[in-house]
Coordinates of C-alpha atoms in Angstrom, one line a residue:
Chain A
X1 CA 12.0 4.0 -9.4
X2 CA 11.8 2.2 -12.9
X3 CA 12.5 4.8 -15.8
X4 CA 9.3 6.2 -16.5
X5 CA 7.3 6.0 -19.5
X6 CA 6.6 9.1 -21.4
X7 CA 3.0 9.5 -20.4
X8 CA 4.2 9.8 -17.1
X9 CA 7.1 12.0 -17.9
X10 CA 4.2 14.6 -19.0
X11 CA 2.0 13.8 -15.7
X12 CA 5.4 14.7 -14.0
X13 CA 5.7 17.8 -15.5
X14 CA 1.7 18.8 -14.9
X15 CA 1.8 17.4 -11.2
X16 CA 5.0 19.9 -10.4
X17 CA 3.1 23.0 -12.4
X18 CA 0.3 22.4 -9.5
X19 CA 2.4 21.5 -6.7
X20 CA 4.6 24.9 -7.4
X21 CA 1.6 27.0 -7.8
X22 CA 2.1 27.5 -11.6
X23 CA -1.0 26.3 -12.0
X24 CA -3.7 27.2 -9.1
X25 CA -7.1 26.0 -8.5
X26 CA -9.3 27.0 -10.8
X27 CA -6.9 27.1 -13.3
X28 CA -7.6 25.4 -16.7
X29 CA -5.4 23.1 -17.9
X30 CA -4.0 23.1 -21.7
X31 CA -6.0 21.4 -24.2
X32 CA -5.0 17.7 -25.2
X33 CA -3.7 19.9 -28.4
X34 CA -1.7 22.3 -26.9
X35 CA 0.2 19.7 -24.2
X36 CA 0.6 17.5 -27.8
X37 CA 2.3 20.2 -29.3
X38 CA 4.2 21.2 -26.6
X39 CA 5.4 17.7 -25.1
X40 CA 5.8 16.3 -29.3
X41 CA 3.8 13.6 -27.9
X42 CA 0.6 11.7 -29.3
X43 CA -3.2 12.1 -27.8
X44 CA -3.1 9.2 -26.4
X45 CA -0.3 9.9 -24.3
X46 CA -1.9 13.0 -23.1
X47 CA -5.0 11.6 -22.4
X48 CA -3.3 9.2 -20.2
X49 CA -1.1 11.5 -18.6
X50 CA -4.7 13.5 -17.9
X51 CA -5.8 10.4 -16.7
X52 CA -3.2 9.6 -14.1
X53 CA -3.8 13.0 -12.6
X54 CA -7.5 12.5 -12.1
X55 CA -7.1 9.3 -10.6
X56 CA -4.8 11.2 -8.0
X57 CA -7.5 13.9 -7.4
X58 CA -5.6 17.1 -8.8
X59 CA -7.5 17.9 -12.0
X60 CA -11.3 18.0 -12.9
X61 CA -12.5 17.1 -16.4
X62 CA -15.5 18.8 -17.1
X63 CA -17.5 17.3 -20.3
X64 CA -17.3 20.3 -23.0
X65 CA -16.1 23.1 -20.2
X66 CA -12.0 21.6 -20.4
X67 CA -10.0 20.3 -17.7
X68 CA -9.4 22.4 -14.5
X69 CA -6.9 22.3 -11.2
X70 CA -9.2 21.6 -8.5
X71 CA -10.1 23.7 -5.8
X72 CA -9.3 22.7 -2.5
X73 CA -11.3 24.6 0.2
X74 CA -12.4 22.4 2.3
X75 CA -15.1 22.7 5.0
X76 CA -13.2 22.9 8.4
X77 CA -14.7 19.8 11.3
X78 CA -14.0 20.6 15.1
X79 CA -15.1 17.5 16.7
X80 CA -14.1 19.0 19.9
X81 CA -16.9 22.0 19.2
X82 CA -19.7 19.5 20.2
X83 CA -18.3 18.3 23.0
X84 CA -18.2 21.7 24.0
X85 CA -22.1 22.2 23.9
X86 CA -22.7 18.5 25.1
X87 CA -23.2 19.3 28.6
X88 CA -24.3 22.9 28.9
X89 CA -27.4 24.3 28.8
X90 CA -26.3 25.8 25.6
X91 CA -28.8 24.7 22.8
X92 CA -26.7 21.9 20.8
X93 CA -25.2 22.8 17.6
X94 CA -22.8 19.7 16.0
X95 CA -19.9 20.0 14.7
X96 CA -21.3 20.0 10.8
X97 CA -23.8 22.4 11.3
X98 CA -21.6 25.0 13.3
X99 CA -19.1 24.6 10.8
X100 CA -21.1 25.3 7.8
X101 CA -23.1 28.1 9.2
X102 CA -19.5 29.9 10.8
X103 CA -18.5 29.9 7.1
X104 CA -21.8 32.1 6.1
X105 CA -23.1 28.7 4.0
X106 CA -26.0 27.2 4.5
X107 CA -26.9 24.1 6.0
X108 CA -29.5 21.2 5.0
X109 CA -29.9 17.4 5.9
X110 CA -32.4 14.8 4.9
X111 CA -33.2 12.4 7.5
X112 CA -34.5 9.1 7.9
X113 CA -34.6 6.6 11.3
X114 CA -34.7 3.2 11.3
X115 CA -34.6 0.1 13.7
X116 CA -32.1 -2.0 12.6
X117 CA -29.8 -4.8 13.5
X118 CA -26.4 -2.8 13.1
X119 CA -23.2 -3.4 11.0
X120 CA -20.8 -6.0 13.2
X121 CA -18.5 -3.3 13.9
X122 CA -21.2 -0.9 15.3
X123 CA -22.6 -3.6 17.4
X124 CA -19.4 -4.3 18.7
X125 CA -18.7 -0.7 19.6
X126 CA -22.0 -0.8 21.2
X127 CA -21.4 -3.9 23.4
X128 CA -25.0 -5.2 21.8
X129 CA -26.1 -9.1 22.8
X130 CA -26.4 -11.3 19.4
X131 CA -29.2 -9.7 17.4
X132 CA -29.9 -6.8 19.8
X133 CA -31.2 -3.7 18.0
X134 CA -30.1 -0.5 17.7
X135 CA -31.7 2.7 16.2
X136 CA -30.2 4.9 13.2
X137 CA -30.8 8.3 12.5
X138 CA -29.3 8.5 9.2
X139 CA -28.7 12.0 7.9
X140 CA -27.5 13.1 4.2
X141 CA -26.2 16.7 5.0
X142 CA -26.3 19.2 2.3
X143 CA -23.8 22.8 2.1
X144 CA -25.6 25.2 0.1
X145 CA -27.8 22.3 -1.8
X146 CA -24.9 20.3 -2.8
X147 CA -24.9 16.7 -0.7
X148 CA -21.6 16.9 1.7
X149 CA -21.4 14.2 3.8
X150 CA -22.8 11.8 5.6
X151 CA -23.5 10.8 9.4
X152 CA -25.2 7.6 10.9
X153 CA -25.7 7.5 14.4
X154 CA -26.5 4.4 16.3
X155 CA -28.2 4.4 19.8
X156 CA -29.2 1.1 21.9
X157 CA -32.9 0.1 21.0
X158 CA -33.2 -1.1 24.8
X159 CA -32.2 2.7 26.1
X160 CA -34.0 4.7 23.3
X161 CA -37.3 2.8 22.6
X162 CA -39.8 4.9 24.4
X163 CA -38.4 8.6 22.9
X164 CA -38.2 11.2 20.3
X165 CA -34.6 9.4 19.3
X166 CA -36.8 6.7 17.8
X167 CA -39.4 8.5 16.2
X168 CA -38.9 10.1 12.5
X169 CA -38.0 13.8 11.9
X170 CA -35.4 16.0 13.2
X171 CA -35.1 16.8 17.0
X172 CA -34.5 20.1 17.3
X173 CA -32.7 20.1 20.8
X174 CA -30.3 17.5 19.6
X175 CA -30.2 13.5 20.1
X176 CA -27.5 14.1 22.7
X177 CA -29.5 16.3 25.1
X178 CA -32.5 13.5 24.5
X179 CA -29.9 10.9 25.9
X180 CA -29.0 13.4 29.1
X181 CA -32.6 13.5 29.6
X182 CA -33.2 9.6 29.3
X183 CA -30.0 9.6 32.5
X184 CA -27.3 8.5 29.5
X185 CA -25.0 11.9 29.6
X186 CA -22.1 11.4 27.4
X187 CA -19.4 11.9 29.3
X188 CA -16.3 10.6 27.4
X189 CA -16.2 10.2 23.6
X190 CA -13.7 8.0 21.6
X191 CA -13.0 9.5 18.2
X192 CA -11.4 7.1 15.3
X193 CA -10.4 8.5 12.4
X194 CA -9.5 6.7 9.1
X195 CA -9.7 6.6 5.5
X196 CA -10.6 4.7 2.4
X197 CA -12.2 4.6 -1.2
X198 CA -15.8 5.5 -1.2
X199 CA -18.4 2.5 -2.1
X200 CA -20.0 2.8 -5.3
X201 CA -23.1 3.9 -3.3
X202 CA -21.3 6.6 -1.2
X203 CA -19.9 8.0 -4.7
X204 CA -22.9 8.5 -6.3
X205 CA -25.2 9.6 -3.2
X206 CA -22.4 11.9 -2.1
X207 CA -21.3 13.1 -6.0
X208 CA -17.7 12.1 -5.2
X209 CA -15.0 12.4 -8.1
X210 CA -13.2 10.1 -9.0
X211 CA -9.7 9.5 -7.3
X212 CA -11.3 11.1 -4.2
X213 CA -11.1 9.2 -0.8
X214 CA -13.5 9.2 2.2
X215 CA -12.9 10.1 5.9
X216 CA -14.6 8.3 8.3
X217 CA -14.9 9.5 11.2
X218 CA -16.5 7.1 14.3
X219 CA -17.7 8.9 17.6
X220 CA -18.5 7.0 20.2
X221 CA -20.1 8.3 23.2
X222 CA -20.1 6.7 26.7
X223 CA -22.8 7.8 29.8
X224 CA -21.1 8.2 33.4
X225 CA -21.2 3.7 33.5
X226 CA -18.8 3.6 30.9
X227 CA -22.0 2.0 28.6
X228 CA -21.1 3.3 24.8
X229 CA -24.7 4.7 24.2
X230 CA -24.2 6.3 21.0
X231 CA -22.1 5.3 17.6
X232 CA -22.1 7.9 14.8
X233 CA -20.4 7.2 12.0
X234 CA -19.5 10.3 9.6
X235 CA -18.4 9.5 5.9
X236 CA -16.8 13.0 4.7
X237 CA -15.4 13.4 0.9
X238 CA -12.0 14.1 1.4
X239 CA -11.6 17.2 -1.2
X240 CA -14.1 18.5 0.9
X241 CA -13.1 18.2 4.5
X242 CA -10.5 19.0 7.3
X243 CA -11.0 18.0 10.6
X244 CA -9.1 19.8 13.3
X245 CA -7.9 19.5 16.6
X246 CA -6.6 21.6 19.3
X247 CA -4.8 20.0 22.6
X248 CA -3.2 21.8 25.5
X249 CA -0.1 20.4 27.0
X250 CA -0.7 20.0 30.5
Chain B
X1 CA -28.2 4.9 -10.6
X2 CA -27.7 4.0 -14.6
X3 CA -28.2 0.2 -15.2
X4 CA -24.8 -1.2 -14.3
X5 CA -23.0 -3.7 -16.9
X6 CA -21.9 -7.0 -16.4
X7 CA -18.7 -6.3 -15.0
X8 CA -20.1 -4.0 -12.2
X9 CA -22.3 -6.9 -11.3
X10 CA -19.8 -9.4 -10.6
X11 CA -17.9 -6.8 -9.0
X12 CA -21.0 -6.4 -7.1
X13 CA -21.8 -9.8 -5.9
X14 CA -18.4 -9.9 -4.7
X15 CA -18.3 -6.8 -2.9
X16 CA -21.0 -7.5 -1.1
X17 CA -19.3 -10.8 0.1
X18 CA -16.6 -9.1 1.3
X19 CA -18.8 -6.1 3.4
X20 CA -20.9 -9.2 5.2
X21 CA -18.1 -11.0 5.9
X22 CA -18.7 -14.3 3.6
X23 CA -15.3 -13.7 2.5
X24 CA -13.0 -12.3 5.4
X25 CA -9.8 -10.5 5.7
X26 CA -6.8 -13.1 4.1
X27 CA -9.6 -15.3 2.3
X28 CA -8.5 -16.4 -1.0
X29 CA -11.1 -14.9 -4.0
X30 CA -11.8 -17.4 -6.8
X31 CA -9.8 -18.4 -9.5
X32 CA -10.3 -16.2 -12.3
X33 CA -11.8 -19.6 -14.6
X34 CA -14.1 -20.3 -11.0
X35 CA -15.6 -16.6 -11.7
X36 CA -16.0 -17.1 -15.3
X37 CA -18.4 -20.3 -14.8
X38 CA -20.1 -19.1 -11.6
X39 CA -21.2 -16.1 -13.2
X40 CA -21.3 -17.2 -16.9
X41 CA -19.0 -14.2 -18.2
X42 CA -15.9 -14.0 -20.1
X43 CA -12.3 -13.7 -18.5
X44 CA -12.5 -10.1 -19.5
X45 CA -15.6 -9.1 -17.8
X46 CA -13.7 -11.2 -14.8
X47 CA -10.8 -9.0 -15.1
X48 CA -12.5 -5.5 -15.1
X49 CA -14.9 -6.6 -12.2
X50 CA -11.1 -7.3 -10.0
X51 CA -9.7 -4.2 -11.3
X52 CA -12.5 -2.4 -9.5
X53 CA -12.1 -4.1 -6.5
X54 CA -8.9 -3.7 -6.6
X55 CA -9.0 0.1 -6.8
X56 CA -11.2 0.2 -4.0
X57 CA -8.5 -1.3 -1.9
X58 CA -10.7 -4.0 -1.3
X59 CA -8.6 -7.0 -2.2
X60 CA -4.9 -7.6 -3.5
X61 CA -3.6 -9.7 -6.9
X62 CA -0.5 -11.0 -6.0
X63 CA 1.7 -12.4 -8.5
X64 CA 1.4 -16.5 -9.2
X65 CA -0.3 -16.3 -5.4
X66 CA -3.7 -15.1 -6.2
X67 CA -6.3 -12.5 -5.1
X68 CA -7.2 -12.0 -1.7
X69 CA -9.1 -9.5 0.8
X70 CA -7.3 -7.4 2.2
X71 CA -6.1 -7.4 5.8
X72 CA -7.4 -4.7 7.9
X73 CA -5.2 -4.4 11.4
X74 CA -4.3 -1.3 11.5
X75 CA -1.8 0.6 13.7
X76 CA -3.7 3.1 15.9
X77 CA -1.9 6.2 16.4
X78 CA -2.9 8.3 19.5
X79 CA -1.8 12.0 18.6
X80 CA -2.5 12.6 22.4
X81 CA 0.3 10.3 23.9
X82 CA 2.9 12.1 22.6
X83 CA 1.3 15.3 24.1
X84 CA 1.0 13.6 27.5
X85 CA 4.7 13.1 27.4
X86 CA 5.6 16.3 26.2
X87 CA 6.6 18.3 29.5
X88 CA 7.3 15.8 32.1
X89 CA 10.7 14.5 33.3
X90 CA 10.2 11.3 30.7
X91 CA 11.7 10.0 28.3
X92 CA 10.4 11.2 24.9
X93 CA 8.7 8.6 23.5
X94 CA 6.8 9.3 19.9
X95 CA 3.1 8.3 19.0
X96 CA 4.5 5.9 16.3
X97 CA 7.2 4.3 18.4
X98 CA 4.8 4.3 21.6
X99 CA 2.1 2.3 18.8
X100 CA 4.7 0.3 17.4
X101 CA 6.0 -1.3 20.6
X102 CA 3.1 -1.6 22.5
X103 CA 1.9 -4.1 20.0
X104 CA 5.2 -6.0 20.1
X105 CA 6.1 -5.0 17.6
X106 CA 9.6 -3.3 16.0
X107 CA 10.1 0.2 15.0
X108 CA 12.9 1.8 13.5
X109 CA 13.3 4.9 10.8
X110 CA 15.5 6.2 8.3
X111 CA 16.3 10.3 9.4
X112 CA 17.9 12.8 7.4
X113 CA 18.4 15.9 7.7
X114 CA 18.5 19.7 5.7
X115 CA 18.4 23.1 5.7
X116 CA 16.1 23.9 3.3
X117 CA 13.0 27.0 1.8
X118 CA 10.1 24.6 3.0
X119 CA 7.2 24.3 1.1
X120 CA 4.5 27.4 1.0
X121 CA 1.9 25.9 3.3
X122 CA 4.7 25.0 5.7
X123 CA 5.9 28.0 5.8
X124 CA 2.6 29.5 6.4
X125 CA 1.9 27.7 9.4
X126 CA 5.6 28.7 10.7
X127 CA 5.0 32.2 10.0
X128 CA 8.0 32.6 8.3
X129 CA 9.3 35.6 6.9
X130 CA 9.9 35.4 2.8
X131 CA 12.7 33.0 2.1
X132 CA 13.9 32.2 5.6
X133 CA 14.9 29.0 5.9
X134 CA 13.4 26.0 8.1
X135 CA 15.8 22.9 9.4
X136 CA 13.7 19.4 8.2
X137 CA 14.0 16.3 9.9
X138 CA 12.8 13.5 7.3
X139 CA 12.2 10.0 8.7
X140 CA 10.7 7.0 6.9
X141 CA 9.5 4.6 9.9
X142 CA 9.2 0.8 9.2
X143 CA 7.7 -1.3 11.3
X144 CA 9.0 -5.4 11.2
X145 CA 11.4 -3.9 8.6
X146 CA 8.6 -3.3 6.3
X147 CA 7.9 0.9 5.5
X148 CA 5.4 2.4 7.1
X149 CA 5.0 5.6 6.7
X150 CA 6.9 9.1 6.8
X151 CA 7.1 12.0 9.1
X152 CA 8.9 15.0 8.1
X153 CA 9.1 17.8 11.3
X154 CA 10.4 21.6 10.4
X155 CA 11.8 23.9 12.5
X156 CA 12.4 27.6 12.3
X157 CA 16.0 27.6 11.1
X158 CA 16.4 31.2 13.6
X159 CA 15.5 29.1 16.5
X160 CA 17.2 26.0 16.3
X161 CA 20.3 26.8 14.0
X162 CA 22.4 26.3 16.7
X163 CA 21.1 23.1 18.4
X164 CA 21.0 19.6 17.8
X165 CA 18.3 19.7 15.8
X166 CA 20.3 21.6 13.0
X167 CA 22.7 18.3 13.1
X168 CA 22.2 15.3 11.5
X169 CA 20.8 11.9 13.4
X170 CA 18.5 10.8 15.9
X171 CA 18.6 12.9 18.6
X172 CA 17.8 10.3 21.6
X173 CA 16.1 12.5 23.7
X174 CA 13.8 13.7 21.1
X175 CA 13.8 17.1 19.1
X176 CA 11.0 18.4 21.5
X177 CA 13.2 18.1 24.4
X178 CA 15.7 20.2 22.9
X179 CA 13.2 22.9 21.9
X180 CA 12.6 23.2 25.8
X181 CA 16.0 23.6 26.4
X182 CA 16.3 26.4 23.9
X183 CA 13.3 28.2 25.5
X184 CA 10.8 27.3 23.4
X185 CA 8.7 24.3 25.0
X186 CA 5.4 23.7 23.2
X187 CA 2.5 24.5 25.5
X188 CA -0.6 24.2 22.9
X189 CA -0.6 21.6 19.4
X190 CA -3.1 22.2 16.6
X191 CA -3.9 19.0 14.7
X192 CA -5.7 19.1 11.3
X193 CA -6.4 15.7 9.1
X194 CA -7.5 15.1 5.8
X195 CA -6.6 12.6 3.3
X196 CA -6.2 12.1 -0.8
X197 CA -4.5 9.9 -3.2
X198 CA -0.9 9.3 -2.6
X199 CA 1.9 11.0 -5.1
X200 CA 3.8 8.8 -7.2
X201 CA 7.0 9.1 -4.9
X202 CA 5.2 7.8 -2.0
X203 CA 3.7 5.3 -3.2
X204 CA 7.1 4.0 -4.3
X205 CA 8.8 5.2 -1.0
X206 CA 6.0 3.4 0.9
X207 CA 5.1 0.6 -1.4
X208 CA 1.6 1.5 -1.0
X209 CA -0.6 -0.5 -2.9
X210 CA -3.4 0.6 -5.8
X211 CA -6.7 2.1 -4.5
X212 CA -5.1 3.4 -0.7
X213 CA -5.4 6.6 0.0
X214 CA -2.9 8.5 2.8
X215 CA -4.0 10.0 5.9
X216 CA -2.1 13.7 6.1
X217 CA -1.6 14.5 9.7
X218 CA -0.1 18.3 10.6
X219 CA 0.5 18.8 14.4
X220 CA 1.5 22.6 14.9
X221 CA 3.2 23.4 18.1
X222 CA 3.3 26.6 19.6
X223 CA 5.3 28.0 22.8
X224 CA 4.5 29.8 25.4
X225 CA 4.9 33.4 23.5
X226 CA 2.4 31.6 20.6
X227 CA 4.9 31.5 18.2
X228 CA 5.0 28.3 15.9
X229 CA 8.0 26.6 16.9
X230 CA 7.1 23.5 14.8
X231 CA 5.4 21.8 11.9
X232 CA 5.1 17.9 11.5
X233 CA 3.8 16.6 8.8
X234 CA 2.7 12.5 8.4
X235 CA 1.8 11.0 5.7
X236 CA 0.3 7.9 6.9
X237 CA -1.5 5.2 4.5
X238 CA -4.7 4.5 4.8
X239 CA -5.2 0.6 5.2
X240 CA -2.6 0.5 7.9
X241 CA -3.0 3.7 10.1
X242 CA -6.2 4.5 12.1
X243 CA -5.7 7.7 14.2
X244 CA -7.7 7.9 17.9
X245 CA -8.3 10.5 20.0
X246 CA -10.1 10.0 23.7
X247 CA -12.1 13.4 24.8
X248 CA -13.8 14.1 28.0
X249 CA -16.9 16.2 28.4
X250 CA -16.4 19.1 31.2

């Protein structure tokens, strides 16, 4: 690496205080005048040093309150858990919902469906003819009031027309088991994971801070055919989510 | 949202030409002086609006070449592969090499080996008591010669001190292997995923470019008795890793 300036010789020195556990979530950071005095460096180098750190997602600057190590408790995501429940005659719980509620939080979502031509990608992982539709139940989920994430989920217009999947409001026995009863059981799912910078949209509908990346997380579900009859795509905050797998060798 | 300034406008206009596919993946953006009449702003306003895209990882300046979208082929990683593989008669082959090769693709890595405290989280997961040691197996994996990303494996240093996987270099038949032969196969793997801003030092060791996140994959492998036999940590960047896992309902 290229010698590096002296902002970044103070970000060095604040990034390895967090990393060892000098300084823990929570923690406040020293005030532009203290790190001055104690680096012999100017504000502006502090401030830019501050700033490199935020950008990377380890401190917090909070307007008035001072600047803070972040906490990092994320909610923990089981995809597996609702594949579980998908073909029991267990009530369905997903994986969000468990999650939240297993950690004594509470759970919210606003909803909204639509009929929609989808995104190219979503049609694609849908098999859809040019200009087929598709429905979306969009859902803004909420952990004790605070928006958390959110989860699309796209379902063939031509399978789901005629039921409760297409209709507003929440269904309280779950999309899935609507699907079983419509003689679409999921029977496989394909789970891609990646990750990116939220939209500008995302950031402000989801609060996100800055220098904090998404997760997306695409399900998709296939009945006993092999026809994908269900695309959800989940957009989780990354400071805020884990997601969690467990896999017997066999 | 607050009224958005001139800047975020352009930036707007060009975003969305990027999300409806107007300007694809490798398309050239517009000169900076081709921006500046279309949109009747100054070269500044020009410059911020890039920034921003830029930061979303949605395009790439390159030097005297231009600004582009960014390409989006990612290498899919199937965590379960290398589980299928883990306690037959085969020949170990990794997730990374099996992804790397199946596309044609060539794969190769850097390893290097120590004896070292590992860090706290690590440790956790290993169990280990306070201050015993760990071996680590580092490799940085390229793929066409280019970096790709890094995968660093620990071991309780009680268990394998006396193996292989205490020595330096590639052990051909794969560190798992050897674990078997020491007693300790791995019957059950916990994965967990999140993702953040890279450090500093990877984005130099990885020559990851502004506005990517990483992918932090941790497999956990237990043996028969339960006892964590190994931690693997990936750090995997976000524009050129997309991890998949294939589930079956029961």
């Amino acid at each position: 690496m290229a010698r590096s300036s002296l902002y970044q010789q103070v970000a060095a020195e604040l990034r390895k205080a967090i990393y060892l556990g000098a300084l823990g979530p929570g923690d406040q950071i020293p005030t532009e005048a203290e790190l001055m005095e104690a680096h012999r460096v100017s504000r502006n180098t502090v401030r830019l040093a501050l700033g490199e750190l935020e950008n990377e997602g380890l401190i917090l600057r909070m307007r008035r309150r001072g600047t803070f190590v972040r906490e990092r408790r994320p909610l923990l995501i089981r995809p597996q858990q609702e594949l579980l429940s998908l073909n029991t005659g267990e009530p369905r719980i997903d994986a969000f919902v468990h999650a939240v509620t297993s950690e004594g939080r509470q759970a919210g979502q606003d909803i909204e469906v639509a009929i929609v031509e989808p995104p190219e990608d979503v049609a694609t992982r849908l098999a859809l003819a040019d200009r087929a539709l598709a429905v979306v139940r969009r859902r803004l989920r909420f952990v004790d009031g605070q928006p958390y994430n959110t989860n699309d989920s796209y379902f063939p217009y031509a399978i789901v027309a005629d039921s409760e999947i297409a209709r507003p409001g929440d269904i309280r026995r779950g999309a899935n088991r609507v699907l079983e009863e419509l003689g679409h059981t999921q029977v496989r799912v394909v789970d891609d994971i990646s990750a990116r910078m939220p939209t500008p949209d995302e950031s402000s509908r989801l609060q996100i801070e800055p220098g904090t990346p998404v997760v997306v997380y695409v399900r998709v579900g296939y009945d006993p055919e092999d026809v994908p009859v269900r695309v959800a795509v989940s957009v989780l905050p990354a400071d805020k989510h884990l997601i969690r797998y467990e896999l017997e060798a066999r």
